Amino acid sequence: MKKQAFIKSKLKFKFSLCIFVLLLLIMPIFLLLSCDDGNNGKQNTDDKGYVSVNLVLLDEAGNPVEGDDVTRASSINCSQVGLDKLQFLMYDEYGNGLAGAEEYCETHKVKIGGITPGINRSLKVYGKDVNSKVIYKGEVFEININKGQFTPVFVELNPVSENPVTQNSPVITITSPVNMASFYEGTNITFSATVTDTEDGTISGNALRWESNINGQIGFGNSFTISSLWVGSHKVTLTAYDSSGLQGTASITIVVTQKSNTVPSVAINSPSNNSSFNQGTSVSFSGSATDPEDGTLSGSSLVWTSSKDGQLGTGTSFSKSS
């Protein structure tokens, strides 16, 4: 009896041990299945980025409006300051629009998605009254957007007296080159322009983008020089963006042609035609050559040959006695 009881006890121990080992093996699986990554168990394959925006209202002196907490956008008292809606506009480093949203002021915390990842993004926020007039404005620069991630952004809204969303577009004057100018292929061509805006004043830098209908994007800023334009008739357009995202454009047409190849003009100065010399005498040769495209030619560009002796020398002058 004691032997049978011992065997049963041993079997129970082995069975319990097996159950324990089995639980150790399957427990991690249950833990993984129960985890919620916010995507309902699906892998995040979103190739865009997001921003979550926190706001604070400032008064004319730059101090937070009474009742606001700079760490919580939800504390903004919309009715106190006459706000109705908030407009959010996201731009890349060249001022191109990437994403946007418009929410009622009471929403406060706003999440903007679908933003192309990259560096130096900027966010502009406009606070509007019930008549859609902008009465508050704020902007943040150098925002880095990462793929599939939320980037927190804190924006201070300052009171404004104008309505930047409905302001005038930039005014552009292209000063160089003149319209319908013609250039040889490979020539250095300088483009320059002045750009002014009623609200922003002079606009410069990457807010000015030059494009050719043949070469595509060719430069930035008020002035640049390029020599790589392809042969053809180019419509060159300058686009300028102001601080509110409004844009102005101006265009000119220039023609790039293949460089012509005219035959050089050559003259032999000495010796004179039909001159006679005794064998062994040193004979001085001199000449000149000009080319419409290359100007005065010299050195190895000038090669002297004899019908009897072959090549005699190079350059504008030399002497020969052989």
Short mmCIF file of N, CA and C in Angstrom, two decimals, residues 64-212:
data_model
loop_
_atom_site.label_atom_id
_atom_site.label_comp_id
_atom_site.label_asym_id
_atom_site.label_seq_id
_atom_site.Cartn_x
_atom_site.Cartn_y
_atom_site.Cartn_z
N PRO A 64 0.18 85.90 -20.38
CA PRO A 64 -0.98 85.03 -20.56
C PRO A 64 -2.27 85.71 -20.12
N VAL A 65 -3.33 85.55 -20.92
CA VAL A 65 -4.62 86.11 -20.56
C VAL A 65 -5.07 85.50 -19.24
N GLU A 66 -5.68 86.34 -18.38
CA GLU A 66 -6.08 85.88 -17.06
C GLU A 66 -6.96 84.64 -17.16
N GLY A 67 -6.62 83.63 -16.34
CA GLY A 67 -7.36 82.38 -16.35
C GLY A 67 -6.70 81.31 -17.19
N ASP A 68 -5.70 81.69 -18.01
CA ASP A 68 -5.01 80.70 -18.83
C ASP A 68 -3.88 80.05 -18.06
N ASP A 69 -3.64 78.80 -18.36
CA ASP A 69 -2.52 78.05 -17.80
C ASP A 69 -1.64 77.67 -18.98
N VAL A 70 -0.38 78.10 -19.00
CA VAL A 70 0.47 77.90 -20.17
C VAL A 70 0.72 76.43 -20.46
N THR A 71 0.41 75.54 -19.54
CA THR A 71 0.65 74.12 -19.78
C THR A 71 -0.59 73.40 -20.25
N ARG A 72 -1.74 74.08 -20.27
CA ARG A 72 -2.98 73.41 -20.65
C ARG A 72 -3.79 74.26 -21.62
N ALA A 73 -3.93 73.74 -22.83
CA ALA A 73 -4.71 74.49 -23.82
C ALA A 73 -6.18 74.52 -23.45
N SER A 74 -6.65 73.54 -22.69
CA SER A 74 -8.07 73.46 -22.37
C SER A 74 -8.53 74.57 -21.43
N SER A 75 -7.57 75.38 -20.95
CA SER A 75 -7.96 76.45 -20.04
C SER A 75 -8.28 77.75 -20.76
N ILE A 76 -8.15 77.78 -22.12
CA ILE A 76 -8.42 79.00 -22.85
C ILE A 76 -9.90 79.36 -22.73
N ASN A 77 -10.16 80.58 -22.32
CA ASN A 77 -11.54 81.06 -22.20
C ASN A 77 -11.91 81.75 -23.50
N CYS A 78 -12.56 81.00 -24.41
CA CYS A 78 -12.84 81.52 -25.74
C CYS A 78 -13.77 82.73 -25.71
N SER A 79 -14.85 82.64 -24.94
CA SER A 79 -15.83 83.72 -24.91
C SER A 79 -15.22 84.99 -24.31
N GLN A 80 -14.26 84.83 -23.43
CA GLN A 80 -13.64 86.00 -22.79
C GLN A 80 -12.90 86.87 -23.79
N VAL A 81 -12.30 86.24 -24.78
CA VAL A 81 -11.48 86.99 -25.75
C VAL A 81 -12.14 87.07 -27.12
N GLY A 82 -13.36 86.54 -27.29
CA GLY A 82 -14.08 86.67 -28.55
C GLY A 82 -13.68 85.68 -29.61
N LEU A 83 -13.06 84.56 -29.21
CA LEU A 83 -12.65 83.56 -30.19
C LEU A 83 -13.81 82.62 -30.52
N ASP A 84 -13.88 82.25 -31.81
CA ASP A 84 -14.89 81.30 -32.25
C ASP A 84 -14.25 80.04 -32.82
N LYS A 85 -13.29 80.21 -33.73
CA LYS A 85 -12.63 79.06 -34.35
C LYS A 85 -11.12 79.25 -34.35
N LEU A 86 -10.43 78.11 -34.45
CA LEU A 86 -8.98 78.10 -34.56
C LEU A 86 -8.59 77.38 -35.85
N GLN A 87 -7.73 78.05 -36.65
CA GLN A 87 -7.28 77.46 -37.91
C GLN A 87 -5.80 77.09 -37.77
N PHE A 88 -5.45 75.86 -38.19
CA PHE A 88 -4.10 75.34 -38.08
C PHE A 88 -3.59 75.02 -39.49
N LEU A 89 -2.41 75.56 -39.84
CA LEU A 89 -1.82 75.34 -41.16
C LEU A 89 -0.38 74.89 -40.99
N MET A 90 -0.02 73.75 -41.62
CA MET A 90 1.32 73.18 -41.52
C MET A 90 2.03 73.35 -42.85
N TYR A 91 3.31 73.81 -42.81
CA TYR A 91 4.08 74.07 -44.03
C TYR A 91 5.42 73.36 -43.97
N ASP A 92 6.00 73.08 -45.18
CA ASP A 92 7.36 72.55 -45.21
C ASP A 92 8.35 73.70 -45.20
N GLU A 93 9.65 73.38 -45.36
CA GLU A 93 10.69 74.41 -45.24
C GLU A 93 10.66 75.43 -46.36
N TYR A 94 9.90 75.15 -47.44
CA TYR A 94 9.80 76.08 -48.56
C TYR A 94 8.49 76.86 -48.57
N GLY A 95 7.67 76.66 -47.54
CA GLY A 95 6.40 77.36 -47.46
C GLY A 95 5.26 76.66 -48.16
N ASN A 96 5.47 75.42 -48.59
CA ASN A 96 4.39 74.66 -49.22
C ASN A 96 3.48 74.06 -48.16
N GLY A 97 2.17 74.15 -48.37
CA GLY A 97 1.23 73.61 -47.42
C GLY A 97 1.29 72.09 -47.34
N LEU A 98 1.27 71.55 -46.13
CA LEU A 98 1.32 70.11 -45.91
C LEU A 98 0.02 69.56 -45.33
N ALA A 99 -0.56 70.27 -44.39
CA ALA A 99 -1.78 69.80 -43.74
C ALA A 99 -2.44 70.98 -43.04
N GLY A 100 -3.69 70.79 -42.65
CA GLY A 100 -4.39 71.85 -41.96
C GLY A 100 -5.64 71.34 -41.27
N ALA A 101 -6.17 72.17 -40.41
CA ALA A 101 -7.40 71.82 -39.70
C ALA A 101 -8.03 73.09 -39.18
N GLU A 102 -9.35 73.06 -38.99
CA GLU A 102 -10.07 74.17 -38.38
C GLU A 102 -11.06 73.60 -37.39
N GLU A 103 -10.97 74.07 -36.15
CA GLU A 103 -11.81 73.56 -35.07
C GLU A 103 -12.44 74.74 -34.32
N TYR A 104 -13.56 74.44 -33.69
CA TYR A 104 -14.13 75.44 -32.79
C TYR A 104 -13.19 75.64 -31.61
N CYS A 105 -13.15 76.83 -31.10
CA CYS A 105 -12.19 77.18 -30.06
C CYS A 105 -12.28 76.25 -28.86
N GLU A 106 -13.50 75.82 -28.52
CA GLU A 106 -13.68 75.00 -27.32
C GLU A 106 -12.97 73.65 -27.43
N THR A 107 -12.60 73.25 -28.65
CA THR A 107 -11.91 71.97 -28.81
C THR A 107 -10.54 72.00 -28.15
N HIS A 108 -9.86 73.15 -28.28
CA HIS A 108 -8.58 73.42 -27.63
C HIS A 108 -7.47 72.47 -28.09
N LYS A 109 -7.45 71.26 -27.58
CA LYS A 109 -6.37 70.36 -27.94
C LYS A 109 -6.65 69.79 -29.34
N VAL A 110 -5.75 70.04 -30.27
CA VAL A 110 -5.96 69.64 -31.66
C VAL A 110 -4.83 68.72 -32.09
N LYS A 111 -5.19 67.66 -32.80
CA LYS A 111 -4.21 66.75 -33.37
C LYS A 111 -4.33 66.81 -34.89
N ILE A 112 -3.21 67.10 -35.55
CA ILE A 112 -3.17 67.21 -37.01
C ILE A 112 -2.36 66.05 -37.57
N GLY A 113 -2.95 65.30 -38.48
CA GLY A 113 -2.27 64.15 -39.06
C GLY A 113 -2.01 64.31 -40.54
N GLY A 114 -1.41 63.28 -41.12
CA GLY A 114 -1.14 63.27 -42.55
C GLY A 114 -0.02 64.19 -42.97
N ILE A 115 0.95 64.44 -42.07
CA ILE A 115 2.04 65.38 -42.37
C ILE A 115 3.24 64.59 -42.88
N THR A 116 3.78 65.01 -44.02
CA THR A 116 4.96 64.36 -44.57
C THR A 116 6.14 64.52 -43.62
N PRO A 117 6.80 63.42 -43.22
CA PRO A 117 7.95 63.53 -42.30
C PRO A 117 9.06 64.39 -42.88
N GLY A 118 9.80 65.07 -42.02
CA GLY A 118 10.90 65.92 -42.44
C GLY A 118 11.25 66.93 -41.37
N ILE A 119 12.28 67.74 -41.63
CA ILE A 119 12.73 68.74 -40.67
C ILE A 119 12.29 70.13 -41.11
N ASN A 120 12.41 71.06 -40.19
CA ASN A 120 12.13 72.48 -40.45
C ASN A 120 10.70 72.71 -40.94
N ARG A 121 9.75 71.93 -40.42
CA ARG A 121 8.34 72.22 -40.68
C ARG A 121 7.92 73.42 -39.82
N SER A 122 6.88 74.11 -40.24
CA SER A 122 6.37 75.24 -39.47
C SER A 122 4.86 75.12 -39.32
N LEU A 123 4.36 75.63 -38.20
CA LEU A 123 2.93 75.60 -37.92
C LEU A 123 2.45 77.02 -37.66
N LYS A 124 1.37 77.42 -38.33
CA LYS A 124 0.76 78.72 -38.12
C LYS A 124 -0.66 78.51 -37.62
N VAL A 125 -1.03 79.26 -36.59
CA VAL A 125 -2.34 79.12 -35.98
C VAL A 125 -3.02 80.48 -36.00
N TYR A 126 -4.26 80.52 -36.46
CA TYR A 126 -5.04 81.74 -36.51
C TYR A 126 -6.30 81.56 -35.66
N GLY A 127 -6.53 82.51 -34.77
CA GLY A 127 -7.75 82.52 -33.98
C GLY A 127 -8.74 83.50 -34.57
N LYS A 128 -9.95 83.03 -34.91
CA LYS A 128 -10.93 83.86 -35.62
C LYS A 128 -12.15 84.12 -34.73
N ASP A 129 -12.76 85.29 -34.98
CA ASP A 129 -14.00 85.59 -34.28
C ASP A 129 -15.19 85.03 -35.09
N VAL A 130 -16.40 85.34 -34.68
CA VAL A 130 -17.59 84.78 -35.34
C VAL A 130 -17.74 85.28 -36.77
N ASN A 131 -17.05 86.36 -37.13
CA ASN A 131 -17.10 86.90 -38.49
C ASN A 131 -15.92 86.42 -39.34
N SER A 132 -15.18 85.42 -38.79
CA SER A 132 -14.01 84.85 -39.48
C SER A 132 -12.86 85.84 -39.61
N LYS A 133 -12.88 86.89 -38.82
CA LYS A 133 -11.76 87.82 -38.80
C LYS A 133 -10.70 87.28 -37.83
N VAL A 134 -9.43 87.31 -38.28
CA VAL A 134 -8.34 86.82 -37.45
C VAL A 134 -8.02 87.85 -36.36
N ILE A 135 -8.14 87.43 -35.11
CA ILE A 135 -7.84 88.34 -33.99
C ILE A 135 -6.67 87.84 -33.15
N TYR A 136 -6.24 86.62 -33.39
CA TYR A 136 -5.04 86.08 -32.73
C TYR A 136 -4.22 85.31 -33.75
N LYS A 137 -2.90 85.35 -33.57
CA LYS A 137 -2.01 84.66 -34.49
C LYS A 137 -0.79 84.12 -33.74
N GLY A 138 -0.35 82.94 -34.12
CA GLY A 138 0.85 82.36 -33.55
C GLY A 138 1.52 81.44 -34.54
N GLU A 139 2.85 81.28 -34.44
CA GLU A 139 3.56 80.39 -35.35
C GLU A 139 4.79 79.81 -34.66
N VAL A 140 5.13 78.60 -35.07
CA VAL A 140 6.30 77.89 -34.54
C VAL A 140 7.09 77.35 -35.72
N PHE A 141 8.43 77.50 -35.65
CA PHE A 141 9.29 77.05 -36.73
C PHE A 141 10.17 75.88 -36.26
N GLU A 142 10.89 75.29 -37.22
CA GLU A 142 11.87 74.23 -36.96
C GLU A 142 11.24 73.04 -36.22
N ILE A 143 10.08 72.61 -36.70
CA ILE A 143 9.43 71.43 -36.14
C ILE A 143 9.89 70.21 -36.94
N ASN A 144 10.33 69.17 -36.24
CA ASN A 144 10.74 67.93 -36.90
C ASN A 144 9.61 66.90 -36.79
N ILE A 145 9.18 66.40 -37.95
CA ILE A 145 8.09 65.44 -38.00
C ILE A 145 8.66 64.05 -38.31
N ASN A 146 8.36 63.09 -37.44
CA ASN A 146 8.83 61.73 -37.62
C ASN A 146 7.71 60.81 -38.08
N LYS A 147 8.07 59.82 -38.85
CA LYS A 147 7.11 58.87 -39.41
C LYS A 147 6.34 58.14 -38.30
N GLY A 148 5.00 58.20 -38.39
CA GLY A 148 4.16 57.46 -37.49
C GLY A 148 4.18 57.90 -36.05
N GLN A 149 4.67 59.14 -35.77
CA GLN A 149 4.78 59.59 -34.38
C GLN A 149 4.07 60.93 -34.19
N PHE A 150 3.66 61.19 -32.93
CA PHE A 150 3.08 62.47 -32.56
C PHE A 150 4.19 63.38 -32.05
N THR A 151 4.20 64.61 -32.54
CA THR A 151 5.15 65.63 -32.07
C THR A 151 4.37 66.70 -31.32
N PRO A 152 4.63 66.89 -30.03
CA PRO A 152 3.93 67.94 -29.29
C PRO A 152 4.45 69.32 -29.67
N VAL A 153 3.54 70.25 -29.90
CA VAL A 153 3.91 71.62 -30.29
C VAL A 153 3.17 72.59 -29.38
N PHE A 154 3.90 73.55 -28.82
CA PHE A 154 3.32 74.57 -27.96
C PHE A 154 3.31 75.90 -28.72
N VAL A 155 2.14 76.53 -28.84
CA VAL A 155 2.00 77.75 -29.64
C VAL A 155 1.42 78.86 -28.77
N GLU A 156 2.09 80.01 -28.81
CA GLU A 156 1.57 81.21 -28.15
C GLU A 156 0.81 82.05 -29.16
N LEU A 157 -0.43 82.39 -28.85
CA LEU A 157 -1.26 83.20 -29.74
C LEU A 157 -1.25 84.65 -29.27
N ASN A 158 -0.83 85.53 -30.18
CA ASN A 158 -0.76 86.95 -29.87
C ASN A 158 -1.90 87.70 -30.56
N PRO A 159 -2.44 88.72 -29.94
CA PRO A 159 -3.51 89.50 -30.59
C PRO A 159 -2.98 90.26 -31.80
N VAL A 160 -3.78 90.34 -32.84
CA VAL A 160 -3.40 91.06 -34.06
C VAL A 160 -4.51 92.02 -34.43
N SER A 161 -4.14 93.04 -35.19
CA SER A 161 -5.13 94.04 -35.59
C SER A 161 -5.58 93.84 -37.02
N GLU A 162 -4.74 93.12 -37.84
CA GLU A 162 -5.12 92.90 -39.24
C GLU A 162 -5.64 91.49 -39.41
N ASN A 163 -6.08 91.18 -40.60
CA ASN A 163 -6.59 89.84 -40.90
C ASN A 163 -5.64 89.18 -41.89
N PRO A 164 -4.60 88.48 -41.41
CA PRO A 164 -3.56 87.97 -42.30
C PRO A 164 -4.04 86.93 -43.29
N VAL A 165 -5.13 86.24 -43.00
CA VAL A 165 -5.60 85.21 -43.93
C VAL A 165 -6.16 85.84 -45.20
N THR A 166 -6.67 87.06 -45.10
CA THR A 166 -7.25 87.72 -46.28
C THR A 166 -6.40 88.90 -46.73
N GLN A 167 -5.12 88.94 -46.35
CA GLN A 167 -4.27 90.05 -46.73
C GLN A 167 -3.84 89.93 -48.19
N ASN A 168 -3.08 90.91 -48.67
CA ASN A 168 -2.64 90.93 -50.06
C ASN A 168 -1.51 89.94 -50.28
N SER A 169 -1.45 89.41 -51.50
CA SER A 169 -0.37 88.50 -51.88
C SER A 169 0.91 89.28 -52.15
N PRO A 170 2.07 88.63 -52.10
CA PRO A 170 3.34 89.30 -52.40
C PRO A 170 3.36 89.84 -53.83
N VAL A 171 4.07 90.96 -54.00
CA VAL A 171 4.22 91.58 -55.31
C VAL A 171 5.65 91.34 -55.79
N ILE A 172 5.81 90.80 -57.00
CA ILE A 172 7.11 90.37 -57.51
C ILE A 172 7.49 91.20 -58.73
N THR A 173 8.76 91.63 -58.77
CA THR A 173 9.32 92.27 -59.96
C THR A 173 10.61 91.56 -60.31
N ILE A 174 10.63 90.85 -61.46
CA ILE A 174 11.85 90.19 -61.91
C ILE A 174 12.70 91.22 -62.64
N THR A 175 13.90 91.48 -62.11
CA THR A 175 14.76 92.54 -62.66
C THR A 175 15.80 92.01 -63.64
N SER A 176 16.10 90.72 -63.57
CA SER A 176 17.10 90.14 -64.48
C SER A 176 16.86 88.64 -64.60
N PRO A 177 16.97 88.12 -65.84
CA PRO A 177 17.20 88.78 -67.11
C PRO A 177 15.91 89.40 -67.64
N VAL A 178 16.03 90.17 -68.71
CA VAL A 178 14.83 90.78 -69.29
C VAL A 178 14.04 89.71 -70.03
N ASN A 179 12.77 89.95 -70.19
CA ASN A 179 11.91 89.01 -70.91
C ASN A 179 12.39 88.82 -72.35
N MET A 180 12.39 87.60 -72.82
CA MET A 180 12.77 87.19 -74.17
C MET A 180 14.27 87.33 -74.43
N ALA A 181 15.08 87.40 -73.35
CA ALA A 181 16.53 87.43 -73.53
C ALA A 181 17.01 86.09 -74.08
N SER A 182 18.12 86.12 -74.84
CA SER A 182 18.66 84.91 -75.46
C SER A 182 20.08 84.67 -74.96
N PHE A 183 20.40 83.38 -74.68
CA PHE A 183 21.72 83.02 -74.16
C PHE A 183 22.21 81.75 -74.85
N TYR A 184 23.56 81.66 -74.98
CA TYR A 184 24.13 80.43 -75.49
C TYR A 184 24.13 79.37 -74.39
N GLU A 185 24.02 78.12 -74.79
CA GLU A 185 24.09 77.00 -73.85
C GLU A 185 25.40 77.06 -73.07
N GLY A 186 25.32 76.87 -71.73
CA GLY A 186 26.50 76.90 -70.89
C GLY A 186 26.86 78.28 -70.36
N THR A 187 26.16 79.31 -70.80
CA THR A 187 26.43 80.67 -70.33
C THR A 187 25.90 80.85 -68.91
N ASN A 188 26.65 81.60 -68.07
CA ASN A 188 26.15 81.96 -66.74
C ASN A 188 25.00 82.95 -66.88
N ILE A 189 23.85 82.60 -66.33
CA ILE A 189 22.67 83.47 -66.38
C ILE A 189 22.29 83.83 -64.95
N THR A 190 22.21 85.11 -64.67
CA THR A 190 21.86 85.59 -63.34
C THR A 190 20.40 85.99 -63.29
N PHE A 191 19.69 85.40 -62.35
CA PHE A 191 18.28 85.74 -62.12
C PHE A 191 18.19 86.55 -60.83
N SER A 192 17.43 87.62 -60.86
CA SER A 192 17.24 88.44 -59.66
C SER A 192 15.85 89.06 -59.67
N ALA A 193 15.36 89.39 -58.48
CA ALA A 193 14.01 89.94 -58.36
C ALA A 193 13.89 90.67 -57.03
N THR A 194 12.93 91.58 -56.96
CA THR A 194 12.54 92.21 -55.70
C THR A 194 11.12 91.78 -55.39
N VAL A 195 10.89 91.44 -54.12
CA VAL A 195 9.57 90.95 -53.70
C VAL A 195 9.16 91.70 -52.44
N THR A 196 7.99 92.31 -52.47
CA THR A 196 7.48 93.03 -51.31
C THR A 196 6.08 92.54 -50.97
N ASP A 197 5.73 92.71 -49.71
CA ASP A 197 4.42 92.29 -49.24
C ASP A 197 3.86 93.39 -48.34
N THR A 198 2.58 93.68 -48.48
CA THR A 198 1.97 94.77 -47.72
C THR A 198 2.15 94.57 -46.22
N GLU A 199 2.01 93.34 -45.76
CA GLU A 199 2.10 93.08 -44.32
C GLU A 199 3.51 92.71 -43.87
N ASP A 200 4.27 91.95 -44.71
CA ASP A 200 5.57 91.43 -44.29
C ASP A 200 6.74 92.29 -44.72
N GLY A 201 6.52 93.24 -45.63
CA GLY A 201 7.64 94.02 -46.14
C GLY A 201 8.40 93.24 -47.20
N THR A 202 9.74 93.32 -47.16
CA THR A 202 10.56 92.61 -48.14
C THR A 202 10.62 91.13 -47.82
N ILE A 203 10.45 90.29 -48.85
CA ILE A 203 10.53 88.84 -48.70
C ILE A 203 11.79 88.34 -49.39
N SER A 204 12.48 87.40 -48.74
CA SER A 204 13.74 86.89 -49.31
C SER A 204 13.94 85.44 -48.89
N GLY A 205 15.10 84.89 -49.25
CA GLY A 205 15.46 83.53 -48.82
C GLY A 205 14.64 82.45 -49.48
N ASN A 206 14.43 81.35 -48.73
CA ASN A 206 13.75 80.18 -49.27
C ASN A 206 12.27 80.41 -49.52
N ALA A 207 11.75 81.57 -49.10
CA ALA A 207 10.36 81.89 -49.40
C ALA A 207 10.19 82.25 -50.88
N LEU A 208 11.30 82.38 -51.60
CA LEU A 208 11.27 82.68 -53.03
C LEU A 208 11.80 81.47 -53.79
N ARG A 209 10.99 80.91 -54.68
CA ARG A 209 11.39 79.69 -55.40
C ARG A 209 11.25 79.93 -56.91
N TRP A 210 12.35 79.63 -57.63
CA TRP A 210 12.39 79.80 -59.09
C TRP A 210 12.26 78.44 -59.76
N GLU A 211 11.44 78.38 -60.81
CA GLU A 211 11.25 77.14 -61.55
C GLU A 211 11.25 77.41 -63.06
N SER A 212 11.77 76.44 -63.81
CA SER A 212 11.73 76.47 -65.27
C SER A 212 10.81 75.36 -65.75
#
